[in-house]
Coordinates of C-alpha atoms in Angstrom, one line a residue:
M1 CA -79.9 65.5 -69.4
G2 CA -77.3 64.0 -71.7
P3 CA -74.9 65.8 -74.0
D4 CA -76.4 67.7 -76.9
E5 CA -75.4 67.1 -80.5
S6 CA -72.8 69.8 -80.6
D7 CA -71.1 68.5 -77.4
L8 CA -71.0 65.0 -78.9
K9 CA -69.4 66.3 -82.1
A10 CA -66.8 68.3 -80.1
A11 CA -66.1 65.2 -77.9
E12 CA -65.5 63.1 -81.0
E13 CA -63.0 65.7 -82.3
L14 CA -61.2 65.7 -79.0
K15 CA -61.1 61.9 -79.1
F16 CA -59.5 62.1 -82.5
K17 CA -56.8 64.4 -81.2
A18 CA -56.3 62.2 -78.2
N19 CA -55.9 59.1 -80.4
A20 CA -53.4 60.9 -82.6
A21 CA -51.4 61.9 -79.5
F22 CA -51.5 58.4 -78.2
K23 CA -50.2 56.9 -81.4
E24 CA -47.3 59.4 -81.2
K25 CA -46.7 58.3 -77.6
N26 CA -47.6 61.7 -76.3
Y27 CA -49.5 60.1 -73.4
E28 CA -49.8 63.2 -71.2
E29 CA -51.4 65.1 -74.1
A30 CA -53.7 62.2 -74.9
L31 CA -54.8 62.1 -71.3
V32 CA -55.7 65.8 -71.3
E33 CA -57.7 65.4 -74.6
Y34 CA -59.6 62.2 -73.4
T35 CA -60.4 64.0 -70.2
K36 CA -61.9 67.0 -72.1
A37 CA -63.9 64.6 -74.2
I38 CA -65.3 62.9 -71.1
Q39 CA -66.3 66.2 -69.6
L40 CA -68.4 66.8 -72.7
A41 CA -69.7 63.3 -73.0
P42 CA -69.5 61.6 -69.6
T43 CA -71.7 58.7 -70.6
S44 CA -69.4 57.4 -73.3
A45 CA -67.8 54.0 -72.3
I46 CA -65.4 54.3 -75.2
F47 CA -63.8 57.5 -73.8
F48 CA -63.3 56.0 -70.4
A49 CA -61.7 52.8 -71.9
N50 CA -59.4 54.9 -74.1
R51 CA -58.3 57.0 -71.1
A52 CA -57.8 53.8 -69.1
F53 CA -55.3 52.6 -71.7
T54 CA -53.5 55.9 -71.5
H55 CA -53.3 55.6 -67.7
I56 CA -51.7 52.2 -68.2
R57 CA -49.0 53.7 -70.4
L58 CA -48.4 56.4 -67.7
E59 CA -48.0 53.8 -64.9
S60 CA -51.3 54.9 -63.3
C61 CA -52.9 51.5 -63.1
G62 CA -55.2 52.5 -60.2
S63 CA -56.7 55.3 -62.3
A64 CA -56.9 52.8 -65.2
V65 CA -58.9 50.4 -63.1
A66 CA -61.3 53.2 -62.1
D67 CA -61.8 54.3 -65.7
A68 CA -62.3 50.8 -67.0
T69 CA -64.8 50.1 -64.2
R70 CA -66.7 53.2 -65.2
A71 CA -66.8 52.1 -68.8
I72 CA -68.2 48.7 -67.7
E73 CA -70.8 50.5 -65.6
L74 CA -71.9 52.5 -68.6
D75 CA -71.9 49.5 -70.9
P76 CA -71.8 46.1 -69.1
K77 CA -71.2 44.3 -72.4
Y78 CA -68.3 46.6 -73.5
V79 CA -65.4 44.3 -74.2
K80 CA -62.7 46.9 -74.0
G81 CA -63.8 47.9 -70.5
Y82 CA -63.0 44.4 -69.2
Y83 CA -59.9 44.2 -71.4
R84 CA -58.4 47.4 -70.0
R85 CA -59.2 46.6 -66.4
A86 CA -57.7 43.1 -66.9
D87 CA -54.5 44.7 -68.3
A88 CA -54.2 47.1 -65.4
N89 CA -54.8 44.4 -62.8
F90 CA -52.3 42.2 -64.5
A91 CA -49.7 45.0 -64.4
L92 CA -50.3 45.3 -60.7
G93 CA -49.8 41.6 -60.2
K94 CA -53.5 41.0 -59.4
F95 CA -53.7 38.0 -61.7
K96 CA -56.9 36.5 -60.3
L97 CA -58.8 39.8 -60.9
A98 CA -57.2 40.0 -64.4
F99 CA -58.3 36.5 -65.2
K100 CA -61.9 37.2 -64.1
D101 CA -62.1 40.2 -66.4
F102 CA -60.4 38.5 -69.4
R103 CA -63.0 35.7 -69.0
M104 CA -65.8 38.2 -69.0
A105 CA -64.4 39.9 -72.1
A106 CA -64.1 36.5 -73.9
K107 CA -67.7 35.9 -73.1
Y108 CA -68.7 38.9 -75.2
A109 CA -66.0 38.5 -77.9
P110 CA -65.3 34.7 -78.1
S111 CA -63.6 34.8 -81.4
D112 CA -61.0 37.5 -80.6
P113 CA -57.7 35.6 -81.0
D114 CA -55.6 38.1 -78.9
L115 CA -58.1 38.0 -76.1
R116 CA -58.1 34.2 -76.1
K117 CA -54.3 34.1 -75.9
K118 CA -54.3 36.6 -73.0
L119 CA -57.0 34.6 -71.2
A120 CA -55.0 31.4 -71.6
E121 CA -51.8 33.0 -70.4
T122 CA -53.5 34.6 -67.4
E123 CA -55.1 31.2 -66.5
R124 CA -51.7 29.6 -66.6
V125 CA -50.3 32.2 -64.2
V126 CA -53.2 31.8 -61.8
K127 CA -52.8 28.0 -61.8
R128 CA -49.2 28.4 -61.0
L129 CA -50.0 30.8 -58.2
R130 CA -52.5 28.4 -56.7
F131 CA -49.9 25.6 -56.9
E132 CA -47.3 27.7 -55.2
E133 CA -49.7 28.6 -52.5
A134 CA -50.7 25.0 -52.0
I135 CA -47.1 23.8 -51.5
A136 CA -45.8 26.8 -49.5
S137 CA -44.9 26.1 -45.9
E138 CA -42.9 27.8 -43.2
E139 CA -40.4 25.0 -43.3
E140 CA -39.6 25.6 -46.9
V141 CA -35.8 25.7 -47.2
P142 CA -34.4 28.6 -49.3
A143 CA -32.6 27.7 -52.5
A144 CA -29.5 29.6 -51.2
E145 CA -29.2 27.0 -48.4
T146 CA -29.6 23.9 -50.6
L147 CA -27.6 24.8 -53.7
D148 CA -24.4 22.8 -54.0
L149 CA -21.9 25.0 -55.9
S150 CA -19.6 22.1 -56.4
T151 CA -22.0 20.7 -58.9
L152 CA -21.6 23.7 -61.2
K153 CA -18.5 22.7 -63.0
I154 CA -16.6 25.3 -65.1
E155 CA -16.1 23.9 -68.6
A156 CA -12.7 23.9 -70.2
D157 CA -13.9 26.0 -73.1
Y158 CA -15.4 28.8 -70.9
D159 CA -13.7 32.0 -72.0
G160 CA -15.4 34.5 -69.7
P161 CA -14.1 36.3 -66.5
E162 CA -13.2 34.1 -63.6
M163 CA -13.3 35.0 -59.9
E164 CA -10.2 34.7 -57.8
G165 CA -9.8 31.4 -55.9
T166 CA -10.4 27.7 -56.5
E167 CA -13.2 25.3 -56.4
A168 CA -11.8 23.8 -53.2
D169 CA -11.1 27.0 -51.3
G170 CA -13.9 29.1 -52.7
Y171 CA -14.1 32.1 -55.0
R172 CA -14.2 35.8 -54.3
V173 CA -14.9 39.0 -56.2
T174 CA -11.9 41.2 -57.1
L175 CA -11.6 44.5 -59.0
P176 CA -10.0 42.8 -62.0
F177 CA -12.9 40.4 -62.1
V178 CA -15.5 43.2 -62.0
E179 CA -13.6 45.2 -64.7
A180 CA -13.5 42.1 -66.9
L181 CA -17.1 41.4 -66.2
L182 CA -18.1 44.9 -67.4
E183 CA -16.3 44.3 -70.7
H184 CA -17.7 40.8 -71.1
F185 CA -21.2 42.0 -70.6
K186 CA -20.6 45.0 -72.9
A187 CA -19.7 42.5 -75.6
Q188 CA -23.1 40.7 -74.9
K189 CA -21.4 37.6 -73.5
G190 CA -22.7 35.6 -70.5
L191 CA -21.2 34.9 -67.1
H192 CA -20.8 31.3 -66.1
R193 CA -23.6 30.1 -63.8
R194 CA -21.0 29.0 -61.2
F195 CA -19.8 32.6 -60.8
A196 CA -23.2 34.1 -61.0
C197 CA -24.4 31.9 -58.2
Q198 CA -21.3 32.8 -56.1
I199 CA -22.0 36.5 -56.5
L200 CA -25.6 36.0 -55.5
L201 CA -24.8 33.9 -52.4
S202 CA -22.0 36.3 -51.3
A203 CA -24.2 39.4 -51.8
R204 CA -27.1 37.7 -50.0
S205 CA -24.9 37.2 -47.0
I206 CA -23.9 40.8 -46.9
L207 CA -27.5 42.1 -47.4
K208 CA -28.9 39.8 -44.8
S209 CA -26.7 41.3 -42.2
L210 CA -28.1 44.8 -42.8
P211 CA -31.0 46.5 -41.1
S212 CA -34.1 47.6 -43.1
L213 CA -32.9 51.2 -42.7
V214 CA -29.1 51.7 -43.3
D215 CA -27.3 54.8 -41.9
I216 CA -24.5 56.1 -44.1
P217 CA -22.0 58.5 -42.5
L218 CA -19.9 60.8 -44.6
E219 CA -16.8 62.9 -44.0
D220 CA -17.2 66.6 -44.7
S221 CA -15.1 66.4 -47.9
Q222 CA -16.6 63.1 -49.1
Q223 CA -18.7 62.9 -52.3
F224 CA -21.6 60.5 -52.6
T225 CA -23.7 59.6 -55.6
V226 CA -27.4 58.6 -55.6
C227 CA -28.9 56.9 -58.8
G228 CA -32.5 56.2 -59.4
D229 CA -34.2 53.4 -61.4
V230 CA -31.9 51.8 -64.1
H231 CA -34.4 49.2 -65.2
G232 CA -32.2 46.8 -67.1
Q233 CA -30.6 49.6 -69.2
F234 CA -27.0 48.2 -68.9
Y235 CA -25.4 50.5 -71.5
D236 CA -26.8 53.5 -69.8
L237 CA -25.4 52.3 -66.5
L238 CA -22.0 52.0 -68.2
N239 CA -22.5 55.6 -69.3
I240 CA -23.1 56.7 -65.7
F241 CA -19.8 55.0 -64.8
K242 CA -18.1 56.8 -67.7
I243 CA -19.4 60.2 -66.5
N244 CA -19.1 59.7 -62.8
G245 CA -16.4 57.0 -62.3
L246 CA -16.7 53.4 -61.2
P247 CA -17.9 52.7 -57.6
S248 CA -15.0 52.5 -55.2
E249 CA -14.1 53.3 -51.6
S250 CA -13.5 56.9 -52.7
N251 CA -16.5 57.1 -55.0
P252 CA -19.4 55.6 -53.1
Y253 CA -22.9 55.0 -54.7
L254 CA -26.4 54.3 -53.7
F255 CA -28.6 52.7 -56.3
N256 CA -32.2 53.3 -55.3
G257 CA -34.1 50.2 -56.5
D258 CA -35.7 49.0 -59.7
F259 CA -32.5 47.5 -61.1
V260 CA -34.5 45.0 -63.2
D261 CA -37.5 44.6 -65.5
R262 CA -38.5 46.3 -68.7
G263 CA -35.0 46.8 -70.0
S264 CA -33.7 43.6 -71.5
F265 CA -30.2 43.7 -69.9
S266 CA -31.4 43.3 -66.3
V267 CA -29.2 40.3 -65.6
E268 CA -26.2 42.3 -66.6
I269 CA -27.3 45.3 -64.4
I270 CA -28.0 43.3 -61.3
L271 CA -25.0 41.1 -61.4
T272 CA -22.8 44.1 -61.9
L273 CA -24.2 46.0 -59.0
L274 CA -24.1 42.9 -56.7
A275 CA -20.5 42.3 -57.7
F276 CA -19.7 45.9 -56.7
K277 CA -21.6 45.3 -53.5
C278 CA -19.4 42.3 -52.8
L279 CA -16.2 44.2 -53.6
Y280 CA -17.1 47.4 -51.6
P281 CA -19.8 46.4 -49.1
D282 CA -19.6 49.7 -47.1
H283 CA -19.4 51.9 -50.2
V284 CA -21.9 50.5 -52.6
H285 CA -25.5 50.6 -51.3
L286 CA -28.5 48.9 -52.9
A287 CA -32.2 49.6 -52.0
R288 CA -35.2 47.6 -52.8
G289 CA -37.7 48.9 -55.4
N290 CA -41.2 47.8 -56.2
H291 CA -39.8 45.8 -59.1
E292 CA -37.6 43.7 -56.9
S293 CA -40.6 41.4 -56.3
R294 CA -42.0 38.2 -57.6
H295 CA -45.2 39.5 -59.3
M296 CA -43.4 42.4 -61.1
N297 CA -40.6 40.0 -62.3
Q298 CA -43.2 37.6 -63.7
V299 CA -44.9 40.4 -65.7
Y300 CA -42.1 42.7 -66.8
G301 CA -39.4 40.4 -68.1
F302 CA -36.8 39.7 -65.4
E303 CA -37.9 36.2 -64.7
G304 CA -38.0 35.4 -68.4
E305 CA -34.6 36.9 -68.9
V306 CA -33.0 35.0 -66.0
K307 CA -34.5 31.7 -67.2
H308 CA -33.3 32.4 -70.7
K309 CA -29.7 33.3 -69.6
F310 CA -29.5 30.9 -66.7
N311 CA -32.3 28.7 -65.2
G312 CA -35.1 28.6 -62.6
T313 CA -32.8 27.9 -59.7
V314 CA -30.9 31.2 -60.4
M315 CA -34.2 33.0 -60.4
D316 CA -35.0 31.5 -57.0
L317 CA -31.7 32.9 -55.7
F318 CA -32.5 36.3 -57.1
R319 CA -36.0 36.2 -55.6
E320 CA -34.6 35.3 -52.1
L321 CA -31.9 38.0 -52.4
F322 CA -34.3 40.7 -53.3
C323 CA -36.1 40.1 -50.0
W324 CA -33.0 41.1 -48.1
L325 CA -32.4 44.4 -49.9
P326 CA -32.8 47.4 -47.4
L327 CA -35.9 49.6 -47.7
A328 CA -34.3 53.0 -46.8
H329 CA -31.0 54.7 -46.3
V330 CA -30.2 57.9 -44.3
I331 CA -27.1 59.7 -45.6
N332 CA -25.2 61.7 -43.0
K333 CA -28.2 61.9 -40.7
R334 CA -29.8 64.5 -43.0
V335 CA -31.1 62.9 -46.2
I336 CA -33.4 59.9 -46.4
V337 CA -33.6 57.9 -49.6
V338 CA -36.4 55.5 -50.3
H339 CA -37.6 54.1 -53.6
G340 CA -41.3 55.2 -53.6
G341 CA -42.3 57.6 -50.8
L342 CA -44.0 58.2 -47.5
F343 CA -46.9 56.8 -45.5
A344 CA -50.7 56.7 -45.1
R345 CA -50.4 57.8 -41.5
D346 CA -48.6 60.5 -39.6
G347 CA -46.0 59.9 -36.9
V348 CA -43.8 57.3 -38.7
T349 CA -40.2 57.4 -37.3
L350 CA -36.9 56.1 -38.6
D351 CA -37.1 53.5 -35.8
D352 CA -40.4 52.3 -37.2
I353 CA -38.7 51.8 -40.6
R354 CA -35.8 50.0 -39.0
K355 CA -38.3 47.5 -37.4
V356 CA -40.0 46.6 -40.7
D357 CA -39.7 42.8 -41.4
R358 CA -38.5 43.1 -45.1
N359 CA -37.7 39.4 -45.7
R360 CA -40.9 38.7 -47.7
Q361 CA -42.7 39.7 -50.9
P362 CA -44.1 43.3 -50.6
P363 CA -47.6 43.4 -49.0
D364 CA -50.5 45.4 -50.4
D365 CA -50.5 48.0 -47.6
G366 CA -48.5 49.1 -44.6
L367 CA -45.0 50.8 -44.3
M368 CA -43.1 48.4 -46.5
C369 CA -45.7 48.8 -49.4
E370 CA -45.7 52.6 -49.1
L371 CA -41.9 52.8 -49.0
L372 CA -41.8 51.0 -52.3
W373 CA -44.9 52.3 -54.1
S374 CA -46.0 55.8 -52.9
D375 CA -45.7 59.0 -54.9
P376 CA -45.7 62.7 -54.1
Q377 CA -48.7 64.9 -55.1
P378 CA -48.8 68.7 -55.4
S379 CA -51.8 69.2 -53.1
K380 CA -51.7 69.0 -49.3
G381 CA -52.8 65.8 -47.5
R382 CA -53.1 62.3 -48.9
S383 CA -55.0 60.7 -51.7
P384 CA -55.4 57.3 -53.2
N385 CA -52.4 56.7 -55.4
K386 CA -53.0 56.7 -59.2
R387 CA -51.0 53.5 -59.4
G388 CA -53.5 51.6 -57.2
V389 CA -50.9 50.8 -54.6
G390 CA -49.3 52.9 -51.9
V391 CA -50.5 56.5 -51.2
A392 CA -50.1 59.9 -52.8
F393 CA -48.7 62.3 -50.2
G394 CA -48.6 66.1 -50.2
P395 CA -46.0 68.7 -49.3
D396 CA -47.3 69.0 -45.7
V397 CA -46.9 65.3 -45.2
T398 CA -43.3 65.5 -46.4
R399 CA -42.5 68.5 -44.2
A400 CA -44.0 66.9 -41.1
F401 CA -42.1 63.6 -41.6
L402 CA -38.8 65.5 -42.1
E403 CA -39.3 67.7 -39.0
L404 CA -40.3 64.7 -36.9
N405 CA -37.2 62.8 -37.8
K406 CA -34.8 65.8 -37.9
L407 CA -34.0 65.4 -41.6
D408 CA -33.5 67.9 -44.4
L409 CA -34.6 66.1 -47.5
L410 CA -36.5 63.2 -49.0
V411 CA -34.9 61.6 -52.1
R412 CA -37.0 59.0 -54.0
S413 CA -37.2 57.5 -57.5
H414 CA -40.0 55.4 -59.0
E415 CA -41.1 57.9 -61.7
A416 CA -39.6 58.8 -65.0
K417 CA -39.1 62.6 -65.3
P418 CA -38.4 64.6 -68.6
D419 CA -35.1 65.9 -67.2
G420 CA -34.2 62.8 -65.1
Y421 CA -35.1 64.6 -61.9
E422 CA -37.7 66.9 -60.3
V423 CA -37.7 69.0 -57.2
E424 CA -41.1 69.1 -55.5
H425 CA -42.7 70.0 -52.2
N426 CA -41.0 73.4 -51.7
G427 CA -37.6 71.7 -52.1
D428 CA -38.3 69.0 -49.5
C429 CA -38.7 66.1 -52.0
V430 CA -36.5 65.2 -55.0
T431 CA -37.2 62.5 -57.5
V432 CA -34.2 61.0 -59.4
F433 CA -34.6 58.6 -62.3
S434 CA -31.5 57.1 -64.1
A435 CA -33.0 55.3 -67.1
P436 CA -32.9 57.7 -70.1
N437 CA -35.3 57.1 -72.9
Y438 CA -37.2 54.8 -70.6
C439 CA -38.4 51.6 -72.3
D440 CA -36.8 52.8 -75.6
Q441 CA -39.8 55.2 -76.1
M442 CA -40.2 57.9 -73.5
G443 CA -37.5 60.3 -74.6
N444 CA -36.6 61.4 -71.1
K445 CA -33.1 62.2 -69.8
G446 CA -31.5 60.3 -67.0
A447 CA -30.0 61.9 -63.9
F448 CA -28.0 61.2 -60.8
I449 CA -27.4 63.3 -57.6
R450 CA -24.1 64.1 -56.0
F451 CA -23.9 65.1 -52.3
T452 CA -20.9 66.5 -50.4
G453 CA -20.8 65.5 -46.7
A454 CA -20.3 69.1 -45.4
D455 CA -23.5 70.6 -46.8
M456 CA -25.6 67.7 -48.3
I457 CA -27.0 70.0 -51.0
P458 CA -28.1 67.9 -54.1
Q459 CA -26.1 68.6 -57.3
F460 CA -27.7 67.1 -60.4
T461 CA -26.1 65.6 -63.5
T462 CA -28.3 64.8 -66.4
F463 CA -27.5 62.6 -69.4
E464 CA -29.0 61.3 -72.6
A465 CA -29.5 57.7 -73.6
V466 CA -26.7 55.9 -75.4
P467 CA -27.1 53.2 -78.1
H468 CA -27.5 49.6 -77.1
P469 CA -27.7 46.3 -79.0
D470 CA -30.9 45.6 -80.9
V471 CA -32.7 43.9 -78.1
K472 CA -35.9 45.8 -77.4
A473 CA -37.3 46.6 -74.0
M474 CA -39.7 43.9 -72.6
A475 CA -38.0 41.3 -74.9
Y476 CA -38.3 38.7 -72.2
A477 CA -41.7 39.7 -70.9
S478 CA -44.7 37.4 -71.5
S479 CA -45.4 37.4 -75.3
M480 CA -49.1 38.0 -74.5
F481 CA -48.5 41.1 -72.4
G482 CA -45.3 42.7 -73.5
S483 CA -46.8 45.1 -76.0
S484 CA -49.9 46.2 -74.1
L485 CA -48.0 46.8 -70.9
L486 CA -44.9 48.5 -72.4
G487 CA -44.2 51.5 -70.4
V488 CA -46.3 50.5 -67.4

């Protein structure tokens, strides 16, 4: 039996409340109300498509695909079902699946101009992927090994910061250069491509020498700071440095991935952090996040930003460097820090992580994928991750992993939290997120964690967003997808 008239009326009222919450960007509230409506009217394709869009805004693209698929099952000609599933798959970097669904949507709504644009854009991306696959070979020489820095001449009228050294003898990063770089970027001025490439090549050399899991020893009295996602929010990074001090040998940092994308000052963020890595290689640590990858950069703005501020060759250098970022860090043999989370199987050891071959684009499954994409869940055991990638792991999984590897705490990032951090799994798992008012719309605080070597107890500092120049989040993302994927 289907819903009766009173259920349908109540479901429509709930949909109205959900729509209003969605427009106010109260996505969690909208999700609750759409779910209530679905419970009353489980055969409504519209309700499932609307909830799918809400899941996209909440970064739950796996759940969005499931809801959109259900909408299509209920109504095989429902355009928004295909539209939402295509958006979710595009957000996950599954461009071929997105193209298939946009093509189906266009079949039923051939005159929709926005849909036609998205179809054309996705087709262009798919063709580029096929071309790249066709020309790829094991003998392909990295851009870092073919770039001739001597061809990048510094013009006489360049007035930005300059690295110490000469063209003949080479350039190196110094503290005065980094301090000048921060002020230059703060004034919205660009770094010369010659120096940007030098930073990238020097940092790549350092990162390439590191294992996939880096051990960080601390003295008992030593302080250590862990920051979560900063996502191109350069002025908020400056605020972290104002609150907590610049990185130095006496003030070490670990930045736990997702330096780029979404925020439109990603170039400034990543060049700053890489410059500090060159300056203090043993005291500034950088981990890979799920956004340090080709597909994410194509969707969420970093590739567009790099090509706008530099060129495609510089993007190639970034892409190669990201593949050498470590996947995990263990601080003082007690706290493990990874970007996403834990694994789809029991028994994973620190040595297993050390053995991961990270010099590649992230795969769709396995340890590397899970380190970058997984999320904690409140219930025991494991479940499919709402993102559609990685796994959702429970408190028993976290405790078993920590006990097996003789660790005290798991620190991860990957999720915006209202207070900038959250303690879960009976205190065994901490999420830290350092991009306040994420994407200029979420209203969350940012946070960072301070540890002291003697006790390794996390101490949290929270902070609000600071003003930034009027360049909106996702400004360099694809013009066809920036608005619909904002916040994903």
